[in-house]
Each structure stands twice: as C-alpha cells, then as structure tokens.
XYZ file of C-alpha atoms in Angstrom:
637
model
C 0.048 -0.115 0.265
C 1.544 2.963 -0.662
C 1.810 5.828 1.755
C 0.161 9.772 0.818
C 3.587 10.881 0.336
C 3.392 8.664 -2.639
C 0.273 9.337 -3.763
C 1.085 13.099 -3.594
C 3.731 12.543 -5.588
C 2.102 10.170 -7.618
C -0.494 13.633 -7.859
C 1.517 16.073 -9.233
C 3.476 14.316 -11.197
C 1.000 13.126 -12.973
C -1.004 16.898 -13.553
C 1.817 18.271 -14.603
C 4.448 18.468 -12.064
C 4.956 21.389 -9.255
C 5.135 24.332 -11.693
C 1.972 23.666 -13.150
C -0.076 23.646 -10.134
C -1.569 27.528 -9.710
C -3.110 26.327 -6.108
C -4.902 23.384 -4.497
C -6.772 23.018 -1.693
C -9.585 20.600 -0.804
C -13.176 20.139 0.585
C -14.300 16.769 2.036
C -13.906 14.280 -0.441
C -12.491 16.622 -3.267
C -8.918 17.303 -3.745
C -8.685 20.730 -6.239
C -5.887 21.821 -7.558
C -5.949 25.473 -10.163
C -3.962 24.417 -12.610
C -2.735 26.256 -15.761
C -2.350 24.150 -18.989
C -4.912 21.290 -19.438
C -2.958 20.130 -21.615
C -0.405 18.442 -19.203
C -2.599 16.344 -17.140
C -2.690 12.530 -17.753
C -5.647 11.889 -16.977
C -5.571 7.995 -17.559
C -1.871 8.432 -14.454
C -4.315 10.044 -12.328
C -7.463 7.057 -12.280
C -4.754 4.705 -11.412
C -3.012 6.195 -9.036
C -4.083 4.233 -5.409
C -7.069 5.860 -3.832
C -8.514 7.336 -6.627
C -12.348 7.078 -6.814
C -12.952 9.736 -9.873
C -11.378 13.000 -11.070
C -12.882 15.269 -13.706
C -12.396 19.031 -14.493
C -14.157 22.131 -14.563
C -13.371 25.640 -15.852
C -9.075 24.714 -14.891
C -10.215 22.636 -11.563
C -9.668 19.495 -11.724
C -10.140 17.342 -8.797
C -9.721 14.200 -8.044
C -11.889 12.233 -5.216
C -10.463 10.546 -2.389
C -12.775 10.774 -0.702
C -13.311 11.670 4.063
C -9.835 12.024 5.355
C -7.844 10.432 2.524
C -7.728 13.525 0.531
C -6.880 15.800 3.997
C -4.233 13.677 4.211
C -3.050 13.680 0.519
C -3.520 17.766 0.640
C -1.109 17.978 3.971
C 1.569 16.216 1.105
C 1.378 17.521 -1.373
C 1.143 21.156 0.428
C 4.434 19.857 1.628
C 5.495 18.643 -1.821
C 5.354 22.785 -2.871
C 2.014 23.280 -3.987
C 0.667 26.829 -3.300
C -2.171 26.612 -1.586
C -5.439 28.936 -1.384
C -8.893 29.527 -0.119
C -11.907 27.622 -2.333
C -13.563 31.478 -1.704
C -9.434 32.631 -3.925
C -9.941 29.598 -6.218
C -13.957 30.174 -7.060
C -13.044 33.100 -8.369
C -9.726 31.962 -10.711
C -12.417 29.552 -11.987
C -15.132 32.108 -12.288
C -12.106 33.695 -14.689
C -11.282 30.724 -16.818
C -14.494 30.099 -17.591
C -16.293 31.162 -21.134
C -18.944 33.946 -20.135
C -21.468 32.145 -22.410
C -20.987 29.278 -19.618
C -21.158 32.317 -16.400
C -24.208 34.085 -17.835
C -26.197 30.690 -18.188
C -25.645 29.603 -15.176
C -26.264 32.262 -13.701
C -30.215 32.161 -15.426
C -30.320 28.764 -13.518
C -28.746 29.589 -10.246
C -32.428 32.049 -10.150
C -34.542 29.785 -11.892
C -33.587 26.010 -10.296
C -35.073 27.016 -6.866
C -38.696 28.249 -9.152
C -38.978 24.665 -10.115
C -40.858 22.996 -7.242
C -43.260 26.118 -8.056
C -43.286 25.245 -11.499
C -43.154 21.515 -11.433
C -46.345 21.369 -9.307
C -48.140 23.935 -11.570
C -47.977 21.443 -13.987
C -48.846 18.315 -12.297
C -51.903 20.615 -11.554
C -52.638 21.493 -15.435
C -52.011 17.376 -16.088
C -54.493 16.409 -14.104
C -57.076 18.947 -14.727
C -57.033 18.264 -18.261
C -57.063 13.720 -16.981
C -60.587 14.475 -15.237
C -62.070 17.153 -17.372
C -63.323 15.174 -20.118
C -66.891 14.067 -20.425
C -66.072 9.864 -19.642
C -64.470 10.764 -16.760
C -66.985 13.098 -15.206
C -69.853 11.793 -16.907
C -68.438 8.615 -13.282
C -69.847 11.831 -11.390
C -72.949 12.314 -12.605
C -71.431 15.376 -15.223
C -70.021 16.986 -18.121
C -67.872 19.371 -19.229
C -69.230 22.062 -20.228
C -71.150 21.905 -16.513
C -67.741 20.921 -14.291
C -66.151 24.794 -15.939
C -68.860 26.949 -13.979
C -68.585 24.931 -10.816
C -66.728 26.789 -7.772
C -63.716 23.587 -8.121
C -63.601 24.728 -11.891
C -62.010 27.621 -10.478
C -60.278 25.959 -7.644
C -58.294 24.098 -10.821
C -57.997 27.250 -12.392
C -56.129 28.749 -9.120
C -53.952 26.338 -8.698
C -52.920 26.039 -12.109
C -52.404 30.124 -12.451
C -51.324 31.797 -9.992
C -48.039 30.532 -10.940
C -47.905 31.281 -13.953
C -49.704 34.313 -12.651
C -46.378 35.610 -10.679
C -44.248 34.424 -12.083
C -41.809 37.923 -12.516
C -42.150 38.494 -9.228
C -40.756 35.793 -8.425
C -37.928 35.371 -10.678
C -37.294 38.527 -9.414
C -37.075 38.165 -5.713
C -34.555 34.336 -6.980
C -32.801 37.394 -8.766
C -32.255 39.586 -5.955
C -31.046 36.715 -3.756
C -28.326 35.876 -6.710
C -27.203 39.035 -6.923
C -26.922 40.060 -3.061
C -29.995 42.567 -3.467
C -32.731 41.752 -0.154
C -35.519 39.076 -1.968
C -38.883 41.344 -0.160
C -38.211 44.524 -2.738
C -37.286 42.156 -5.013
C -40.691 40.027 -4.677
C -42.450 43.677 -4.049
C -40.862 44.852 -7.349
C -41.929 41.089 -9.070
C -45.449 41.920 -8.073
C -45.695 45.041 -9.318
C -45.059 44.626 -12.495
C -48.147 42.148 -12.516
C -50.413 44.358 -10.182
C -53.430 43.870 -11.588
C -54.309 48.046 -12.536
C -52.369 47.674 -15.348
C -54.090 46.051 -18.964
C -53.321 42.362 -18.030
C -50.936 41.175 -21.014
C -53.301 37.630 -21.742
C -56.259 40.387 -22.598
C -53.961 43.284 -25.001
C -52.541 40.079 -26.361
C -56.538 38.711 -27.621
C -57.669 42.423 -28.206
C -59.875 42.396 -25.068
C -57.669 46.094 -22.933
C -55.861 48.511 -24.355
C -52.182 49.246 -22.682
C -51.224 52.614 -20.863
C -49.484 55.234 -23.085
C -46.969 56.676 -20.929
C -44.832 60.354 -22.096
C -46.850 59.507 -25.294
C -44.505 56.404 -28.146
C -44.745 54.149 -23.883
C -47.189 51.261 -24.202
C -46.509 49.924 -20.381
C -49.118 46.601 -19.477
C -48.945 44.252 -17.008
C -45.694 41.932 -17.454
C -47.888 38.855 -16.233
C -45.562 34.994 -17.571
C -42.617 37.258 -18.227
C -38.999 36.263 -17.961
C -36.615 37.956 -19.059
C -37.521 41.410 -18.292
C -38.484 40.662 -14.487
C -34.677 38.299 -14.864
C -32.980 41.660 -15.148
C -35.309 44.160 -13.307
C -33.921 41.717 -10.430
C -30.195 42.377 -11.644
C -30.037 45.628 -11.712
C -32.521 46.000 -8.927
C -29.706 43.821 -6.937
C -26.887 46.160 -7.833
C -28.974 49.375 -7.090
C -29.685 48.223 -3.471
C -25.618 47.569 -2.360
C -24.709 50.802 -4.051
C -27.370 52.498 -2.139
C -26.537 51.137 1.132
C -22.271 52.538 0.093
C -23.764 55.324 -0.377
C -26.283 56.365 2.444
C -25.359 56.645 5.402
C -26.220 53.616 8.068
C -29.185 55.831 10.429
C -31.214 56.921 6.756
C -29.901 52.980 5.453
C -33.488 51.473 6.569
C -35.425 54.359 5.609
C -34.035 55.530 2.164
C -32.384 51.864 0.294
C -35.604 50.604 0.372
C -37.709 53.727 -0.550
C -35.317 54.622 -3.415
C -34.634 51.256 -4.495
C -38.567 50.827 -5.059
C -38.856 54.033 -7.325
C -35.633 54.056 -9.502
C -36.978 50.725 -10.286
C -41.018 50.384 -10.557
C -39.830 53.450 -12.849
C -37.372 51.131 -15.452
C -39.081 47.907 -15.212
C -42.014 49.768 -16.451
C -40.439 52.058 -18.922
C -37.304 50.755 -19.655
C -36.496 47.483 -18.766
C -39.447 45.193 -19.292
C -40.632 47.232 -22.856
C -37.701 46.054 -24.140
C -36.704 43.101 -22.539
C -40.401 41.688 -23.163
C -39.408 42.353 -26.622
C -36.243 40.719 -27.290
C -38.311 37.501 -25.380
C -40.386 37.656 -28.183
C -38.243 36.901 -30.823
C -36.822 34.776 -28.935
C -40.246 32.322 -28.463
C -40.827 33.047 -31.441
C -37.294 31.662 -33.007
C -38.453 28.884 -30.424
C -41.380 27.765 -32.118
C -39.885 28.069 -35.558
C -37.769 24.984 -34.503
C -40.637 23.172 -32.718
C -42.707 23.518 -35.893
C -40.263 22.064 -38.076
C -41.883 20.184 -40.863
C -41.084 16.292 -40.706
C -40.176 16.195 -37.081
C -37.157 17.715 -37.480
C -37.043 19.638 -34.169
C -36.904 16.837 -31.965
C -34.298 14.880 -34.513
C -31.770 18.276 -33.517
C -32.964 18.409 -29.972
C -32.926 14.915 -28.791
C -29.499 14.459 -30.275
C -27.635 17.590 -28.840
C -29.698 17.971 -25.030
C -27.514 16.154 -23.755
C -24.165 17.234 -25.039
C -25.665 20.269 -23.720
C -26.356 18.856 -20.423
C -22.965 17.656 -20.082
C -21.871 21.136 -20.746
C -22.916 21.708 -17.561
C -25.292 25.310 -19.525
C -28.502 23.213 -20.286
C -30.611 25.219 -17.912
C -31.627 27.813 -20.834
C -34.260 25.256 -22.067
C -35.454 27.070 -18.189
C -35.850 30.007 -19.913
C -37.347 28.411 -23.562
C -40.022 26.794 -21.547
C -41.521 28.760 -19.518
C -42.160 31.134 -21.993
C -43.764 28.303 -23.975
C -45.892 27.244 -21.055
C -46.903 30.731 -20.990
C -47.892 31.365 -24.159
C -49.479 27.863 -25.517
C -49.994 26.221 -21.714
C -47.903 23.358 -22.940
C -44.005 22.063 -23.132
C -43.389 20.440 -26.243
C -39.233 21.000 -25.212
C -40.692 18.602 -22.608
C -40.916 15.183 -25.063
C -38.213 15.557 -26.611
C -35.196 16.106 -23.599
C -37.095 13.222 -21.806
C -36.838 11.081 -25.408
C -32.254 12.672 -24.792
C -32.755 11.029 -20.893
C -34.708 7.912 -21.545
C -32.005 7.296 -24.322
C -28.798 8.021 -21.769
C -30.750 5.356 -18.587
C -31.167 2.498 -21.891
C -27.442 3.271 -22.550
C -26.867 2.705 -18.942
C -29.196 -0.449 -18.162
C -27.691 -1.496 -21.713
C -24.194 -1.527 -19.498
C -25.643 -2.624 -16.440
C -27.479 -6.086 -18.496
C -24.283 -6.609 -19.839
C -21.479 -6.833 -18.079
C -19.666 -9.374 -15.994
C -17.791 -6.360 -13.757
C -19.465 -6.830 -10.172
C -17.788 -3.366 -8.931
C -19.755 -2.183 -12.811
C -23.727 -3.276 -12.440
C -23.970 -2.553 -8.323
C -23.120 1.105 -10.269
C -24.255 1.301 -13.477
C -28.096 -0.321 -12.502
C -28.597 2.233 -9.552
C -27.318 5.362 -12.859
C -29.638 3.672 -14.729
C -32.521 3.888 -12.132
C -31.992 7.561 -11.142
C -31.948 8.353 -15.792
C -35.399 6.915 -15.591
C -35.795 9.546 -12.420
C -35.044 12.228 -14.774
C -31.731 13.178 -12.657
C -28.606 11.666 -16.160
C -25.359 13.182 -14.229
C -24.654 9.551 -12.608
C -25.568 7.953 -16.228
C -23.746 9.950 -17.757
C -20.557 10.970 -15.900
C -19.779 6.954 -14.349
C -20.792 5.669 -17.034
C -21.724 6.384 -20.189
C -18.864 9.126 -20.466
C -16.073 7.410 -18.507
C -17.320 4.308 -22.396
C -17.618 6.792 -24.425
C -19.506 4.492 -26.999
C -23.004 3.727 -24.957
C -22.899 7.932 -24.433
C -22.519 7.846 -28.181
C -25.741 5.363 -28.509
C -27.902 7.156 -25.945
C -27.301 10.242 -28.435
C -28.312 8.811 -31.299
C -31.262 6.802 -29.835
C -32.308 10.145 -27.601
C -32.318 11.160 -31.504
C -34.600 9.159 -32.251
C -36.401 9.413 -29.670
C -36.799 13.536 -29.884
C -37.793 12.722 -33.637
C -40.876 10.465 -32.343
C -42.054 13.134 -29.606
C -42.304 15.494 -32.628
C -44.390 13.348 -34.557
C -46.548 12.240 -32.574
C -47.021 15.969 -31.526
C -45.993 15.512 -27.668
C -45.784 17.901 -25.201
C -45.753 18.115 -21.359
C -48.249 20.774 -19.497
C -45.324 21.841 -17.379
C -41.510 21.089 -17.111
C -38.950 19.837 -14.563
C -40.085 16.508 -14.403
C -39.400 13.516 -16.668
C -39.692 9.900 -18.044
C -41.274 7.694 -14.815
C -42.047 11.290 -12.457
C -42.480 13.621 -15.752
C -45.853 10.920 -16.574
C -48.353 12.516 -14.694
C -47.138 15.602 -17.842
C -49.197 13.673 -19.792
C -52.981 12.670 -18.446
C -54.174 15.006 -20.806
C -55.498 12.844 -23.358
C -51.526 12.052 -24.114
C -50.041 8.855 -21.565
C -50.470 6.436 -24.593
C -48.207 7.908 -26.822
C -45.592 9.421 -24.559
C -45.361 6.296 -23.120
C -44.961 4.414 -25.822
C -42.441 6.973 -26.958
C -40.823 6.597 -22.821
C -40.524 2.263 -24.149
C -39.270 2.765 -27.864
C -36.992 5.751 -27.026
C -35.042 2.793 -24.078
C -35.559 -0.544 -25.580
C -33.545 1.416 -28.761
C -31.256 2.670 -26.793
C -30.071 -0.508 -25.301
C -29.718 -2.648 -28.215
C -27.871 -0.409 -29.538
C -25.813 0.047 -26.801
C -26.215 -4.095 -26.073
C -24.718 -5.309 -29.898
C -22.232 -2.449 -30.334
C -21.529 0.595 -28.032
C -20.023 -2.383 -25.256
C -17.359 -4.676 -24.625
C -16.028 -5.666 -21.107
C -12.206 -6.475 -22.838
C -11.908 -3.404 -24.158
C -13.543 -1.286 -22.039
C -11.421 1.562 -20.687
C -11.435 5.551 -20.006
C -12.794 7.491 -22.810
C -11.294 11.021 -22.830
C -13.304 12.070 -25.584
C -15.575 14.066 -23.481
C -14.569 15.935 -20.608
C -17.317 17.069 -17.935
C -17.653 20.118 -17.162
C -19.674 19.819 -14.405
C -18.661 19.298 -10.129
C -20.594 15.535 -10.780
C -17.911 12.689 -11.152
C -19.929 10.047 -9.196
C -17.557 8.110 -6.726
C -17.048 4.939 -5.156
C -17.620 4.598 -1.113
C -15.582 3.747 0.771
C -14.683 1.250 3.415
C -13.472 -0.007 6.013
C -12.258 -2.427 7.011
C -12.399 -2.964 10.638
C -15.564 -4.945 11.867
C -18.455 -3.503 11.857
C -22.100 -4.295 14.378
C -25.213 -4.007 13.826
C -26.611 0.282 15.636
C -28.511 2.772 14.939
C -28.057 6.031 13.402
C -29.645 8.291 15.699
C -31.098 12.167 13.664
C -28.193 14.864 13.967
C -30.692 17.336 13.313
C -34.950 18.252 12.609
C -36.613 19.093 9.425
C -38.120 17.030 6.383
C -36.055 14.212 5.031
C -35.028 13.616 0.882
C -33.939 10.661 -0.857
C -30.544 11.341 -2.106
C -31.223 10.422 -5.598
C -33.620 13.974 -5.171
C -30.838 16.082 -4.845
C -28.534 18.056 -6.795
C -25.804 16.664 -6.723
C -24.924 13.102 -8.545
C -21.854 13.260 -5.821
C -24.897 12.008 -3.054
C -27.610 11.300 -5.226
C -25.693 8.674 -6.783
C -24.990 6.760 -3.572
C -21.411 5.824 -5.244
C -21.035 8.044 -1.006
C -23.062 5.384 0.037
C -26.500 4.516 1.286
C -28.572 7.991 3.313
C -30.539 10.260 3.909
C -30.632 13.639 2.588
C -32.794 16.206 5.574
C -34.531 20.585 4.855
C -33.391 21.788 8.179
C -36.078 23.790 9.733
C -32.534 23.662 13.261
C -29.587 25.480 12.578
C -27.763 23.054 14.931
C -26.461 19.603 14.184
C -25.463 16.957 16.764
C -23.708 13.594 17.645
C -25.880 11.108 15.419
C -24.076 8.303 17.690
C -20.780 7.350 20.159
C -17.866 7.644 18.572
C -14.001 9.425 17.913
C -14.829 13.367 15.224
C -12.682 11.237 12.129
C -13.196 14.584 10.544
C -14.661 18.587 11.414
C -13.308 20.870 8.450
C -12.745 24.490 9.653
C -15.030 25.689 6.432
C -18.050 23.739 9.686
C -19.772 22.779 6.363
C -18.564 19.034 7.549
C -18.082 15.919 9.459
C -16.940 12.306 9.754
C -17.867 10.084 12.959
C -16.747 6.707 13.522
C -18.895 5.381 15.300
C -17.492 3.140 19.041
C -19.334 -0.028 16.751
C -17.643 0.833 13.702
C -20.466 2.608 11.866
C -18.190 5.965 9.054
C -20.844 9.038 8.932
C -20.262 12.130 6.907
C -22.188 14.868 7.515
C -21.654 16.963 5.232
C -23.616 21.187 5.530
C -25.630 22.152 2.268
C -24.429 21.585 -1.345
C -20.918 23.528 -2.618
C -21.136 25.579 0.817
C -17.440 24.187 0.481
C -17.416 27.907 -2.109
C -18.647 30.280 1.812
C -14.627 29.937 2.910
C -16.720 29.537 7.243
C -18.902 32.020 6.424
C -22.328 30.916 8.252
C -20.458 27.918 10.037
C -19.620 27.893 13.717
C -17.463 25.034 14.758
C -18.301 23.471 18.326
C -15.866 20.373 17.949
C -12.441 19.452 16.298
C -10.534 15.513 15.006
C -9.933 13.409 17.854
C -13.157 14.373 19.999
C -15.388 11.995 21.450
C -18.861 12.291 21.707
C -21.147 11.572 23.041
C -25.049 10.565 20.884
C -27.076 14.335 21.097
C -23.660 16.028 21.441
C -23.380 19.453 19.723
C -21.066 19.203 16.386
C -21.656 22.492 14.994
C -24.454 24.961 13.941
C -24.483 27.381 10.483
C -26.614 30.041 9.427
C -29.287 28.403 6.902
C -29.973 32.808 6.522
C -26.217 32.947 4.739
C -26.648 30.532 3.538
C -28.879 30.539 0.885
C -28.009 34.313 0.441
C -24.873 32.386 -1.486
C -27.674 30.881 -3.236
C -27.281 27.446 -2.076
C -28.828 24.942 -0.843
C -28.258 24.138 3.088
C -29.450 20.275 2.518
C -27.493 18.128 4.870
C -26.528 15.316 4.039
C -26.375 11.713 6.239
C -24.250 9.096 4.949
C -22.764 6.094 5.729
C -19.851 5.809 3.684
C -18.949 2.220 4.688
C -22.224 1.223 3.466
C -20.418 -1.961 1.640
C -20.183 -3.371 5.491
C -23.936 -4.375 6.681
C -26.329 -6.224 4.376
C -28.708 -3.594 5.120
C -28.491 0.394 5.053
C -32.684 1.069 6.486
C -33.884 4.923 6.224
C -36.368 3.834 10.284
C -38.228 7.664 9.936
C -40.850 8.729 7.216
C -41.382 12.293 6.185
C -39.945 14.052 9.141
C -38.037 14.004 11.718
C -37.286 15.386 15.095
C -33.580 15.657 16.379
C -31.748 11.735 18.725
C -34.783 10.941 16.132
C -34.194 7.272 15.147
C -32.863 7.649 11.345
C -30.901 4.802 10.271
C -30.187 1.301 10.930
C -27.747 -0.485 9.694
C -27.896 -4.417 9.331
C-alpha cells in the first residue's frame, strides 16, 4: 500500500508537475487543483493512482476524489511537496475567470431558476391532472359534463391551482434574482409584484384584443408582464446592484428609511418604462425563434434537440432551457420541449441499463444499475459521468437513440403540461390524453438505446476510460470508501430536525448516485447539528460545513451541511468539535446560518451518509417524511 506522500507525488506528476499548479485546496471529499495548462494532465495516470475514486475538470480546476479523511492526508503531503495553497473562495474566483462568459451567464440563469422549479413542477402536475379529469368520459362517472364542470366552484379552484404561479412568475423571478445577486429578496418580490399589478392592463387581455396598453410620455406602451421572464430577471439583476450601491452611499442612520424607498422608486420606473418594454420585445423574438424550431416539418426539431440535449447537459449550460420552457408554457399552456428532452434522457438511461446487464464486472454492475434507475427518475448525471461518458460508446449510442426518440416525440406532437420533471415522474405531465403516446415514446427510446448499446456500444474486454468528452460540471460519482474495521448492527440517530429527502433527489450526483454511500438528506428546520452516534470525530473542517464520525460500533458517518457550501469558506458556520474529540449521541458538533447559505445561492440540505455502506448488508431509513433531533434515522445491519 502506497504512503500518502507517494500518492501526493504521483498526483503532482500526473497533473504536470509543481510548475503546472496554480493552487491546491480541498473540500470534504475532493482535492481541487487549479492548473495552468490542462493539456499537461495525464488523466489515465490520475485514475490509476491508489485511493483515487474519480476525477474531472471544471473551468481549469481539476478535482480528484479521494473521499473523507484520505483527501486531508493527501492534501497535507501535496502542500509539503511544494504545491501552493489557496482558499476555496480564491479558487472559485479563479475558476470563474477561466469559465467561458456564456457558460457563466447561463449558469447564473440556472441559479435564479432552479429554486423556482418546485412551484413550476407542482403547477404542471395540476395542469396534467385537470386535463385528465376535464373530459366528458371521466366527469360522466360523477354525473356531470365538461361544460357543466367549467362553471362550477371546483373548476374555479383548479384555475387557482394552475394559474397562480405563472400569473405571478415575474415576482418569483425577481425575488430569486435579488437573492442570487446579493440584494434584499423581499424588495425583489415587491418589484416583481408591481410588474403584474392588477391596475396594469393584463398582458393576455391586450394580446387577445380585449384591453389596450397604457401610454406614458406619449410613446411608451405599458402592460402587465404576466408570465414574462427576461424583464423580471434583469429587473432583479439591476435592482440588486442599485440596492447594494445605495447601502454604500447612504449613512447607516438613514439606511433603513431611504434604501428601500429609493430602490423601489428607481427600479419601478426602469421596470415599467425601460427594462420591461425592451426585454419583453427580445423575449417575444426568442419565443418566435423557439416555436419556429419546434415547428420544423417531419419531426426535424425532435431529431436535432433530442440528439444534442445531453451534449449540452455535459457542458453544464442546459439551464437555459428553463427560460424557453417557461415562455412556451406561458404562451401556449404546453411544453413540447419537455417531451423531446425526455427522449434524450431516456436514451441515456437505456444505454446505462445495457451496460449494467451486459457487464460481468460486479463493481461496474453495482454502479450501473442504480445510475440507470436514477436516470429513469430524471437525474441523468450519474449515468452520464459514471458510466456512459466513461466508456464513450454507450454515450454515443444514447445520443443516437435520443435523436430517434426526439423525432418520434415531435411526430406524435407530444407536449407536457409543465416542465421540470421527465421520464417516470414526467408521466404526470401527460395525463391529459397523451399518456399512451408518451409511454410508447419512452418505451421505444429505451429499447432502442438498450439494443444499440448492448450490440455495438459496450464490451467488457475493451472497456477503457474515454477522454473524448470532459465533464464540465462537478458531478463525477465516486465509489464509497470502505472501512476494514469490524462492524456490528447499530442505529444512527438524526443529527437535526427537518423534512426527509431521498439522496437520489439531490442536485449533486456525488451524493444522489449513492456512490458516497447510502443514507438520507434532511431539509433542516433548525440551525444546529448534533452527533448521530457515540464515537470519535475523524473530520471537522475548519469551514464548518462537513464532519465525519467513526462510531464505537464501526460505522463511518459523514454529515455534510449544504451543497457546495465549501465555497463559503466558513462564513455562516460554527464548529463545536475538533478532530479526535470523543462525542456522545446528542452532543453539539456545529451550527450554521441558513440565511447566509441562501444568500450565497446555495441549498442548506444536510446529507447523512454511511460511507462504509459496503460493510453492511442493509441500510434502512427508519423515519418517514419528517424527523426530529435524536430520532432513530438509519438502521445498519
């Protein structure tokens, strides 16, 4: 077994030597190296180094996954061997400079839109359910008709469920943009509400000819901006910057009085008279262009988008589709984009499933089956970065099948009642009379991808890591570290209170793939974390965002506060323990500030993972939808 010094030497040699390293840092599981020349990295050599569990490049930052505990020791030796240190904040700033401006811009769109997806998904489901029941066949079972139902209070209630999110969409976007760009989200919310104030002529009524726009200064036409996206986004962006500048200029004694007043005054005029009209026109042009593409004859739009979508996912800039889908839903009440990208994702799931079935490698099979299931639930990153891109040909077969599936979706005129969910969960968006054709498209695409990959895309004896596509996102799955210490059955208790979230539903595939180990995530309702077991603290990061504890019975538990919160460099976190401390169940180990995490645009969800999962036969979640501090959480047998 190689020493940590030897491992560090091998890492330095594989990344091009000390002179090719700008800085090195680490988080809970990954060694993060800023390199000067990416072409000098020997990726094959890196992956053969002992204890390396995966590696990928992101905007000049080469991330090598070692797992908890190990990464600290490799990092210490790497610094001793001459690699320059850097904080996570410094590395993030450097990485942003190396990112392409378009990538940074689209990633910012994603930061604004992702928190809004739950509301949009729920609205889409409501639309699908309403479409499923508002027909004479279904309503006849209840002794009524669609015409009679449309005049009932129940139908009015259904309109409330389906129309609210889109009617006030600019308010949601402006709120989120203020949050992302460092302003007061409540001011953003008020500005967004001003843009859809009922006093303004309704945009839909104006478009239908039932109302006339207001005219200001003799030439500026003003309407409400219901369902608009771009105007609200740029109002939020500029408004946050105006607010921050006013905080700098106005004395503290007058800050609370004048900053909100001036921000709302200036931005309300800009929103209604400048930003709104300009970007609404741009938005309409984007919508026209999108519809033109989607209306290409012979299913060409599905062929093109279905074949390219997962390549765009690999680039990490696919959040731009949120803008397009929101516009389509607002304009037409349906989203054909959803069906096409569902085909693209389904194809990658089918390709991964073929690898899982065909391989005789038990380790690969154990990784591929869960990745295929995750893809079937609409999370393709574990399948992409863990299997298909790794072996190359399965990814190509998935692209071919995705193009064919997208073509079929276009020919069948499939369109979702919402967006944000796909494949199996996405079925709920097609209950409005499309469920049979949707199921046919998904099944056909899966079978085609499976056959292509099984026959032409994968052979055990030739399976080598492909370097033709380098992932641009921090989503490389890892194989969980295992402990050689003897273990016995035990109970893991909840380190805090909150709502339970399955790991596979998380945004970070390092955890959602289950490769770090089995466990559960908790959306916290308190801001303190307590020891879930009695044992010794193995890891307690100075940044306060992650802890690892080895229990007296042998379990190794990782507690990770938030997704990518290492970039906050300790701001908003407080340590209550140090490495080597002995703790009992219920001892305080750390605190965090949920508001600061939200202000940084990050998720405060807490992951509780058994990193030596392979030492147990079964890891069972004992709690249901919610959990209290100290309640039984995971049983290990």
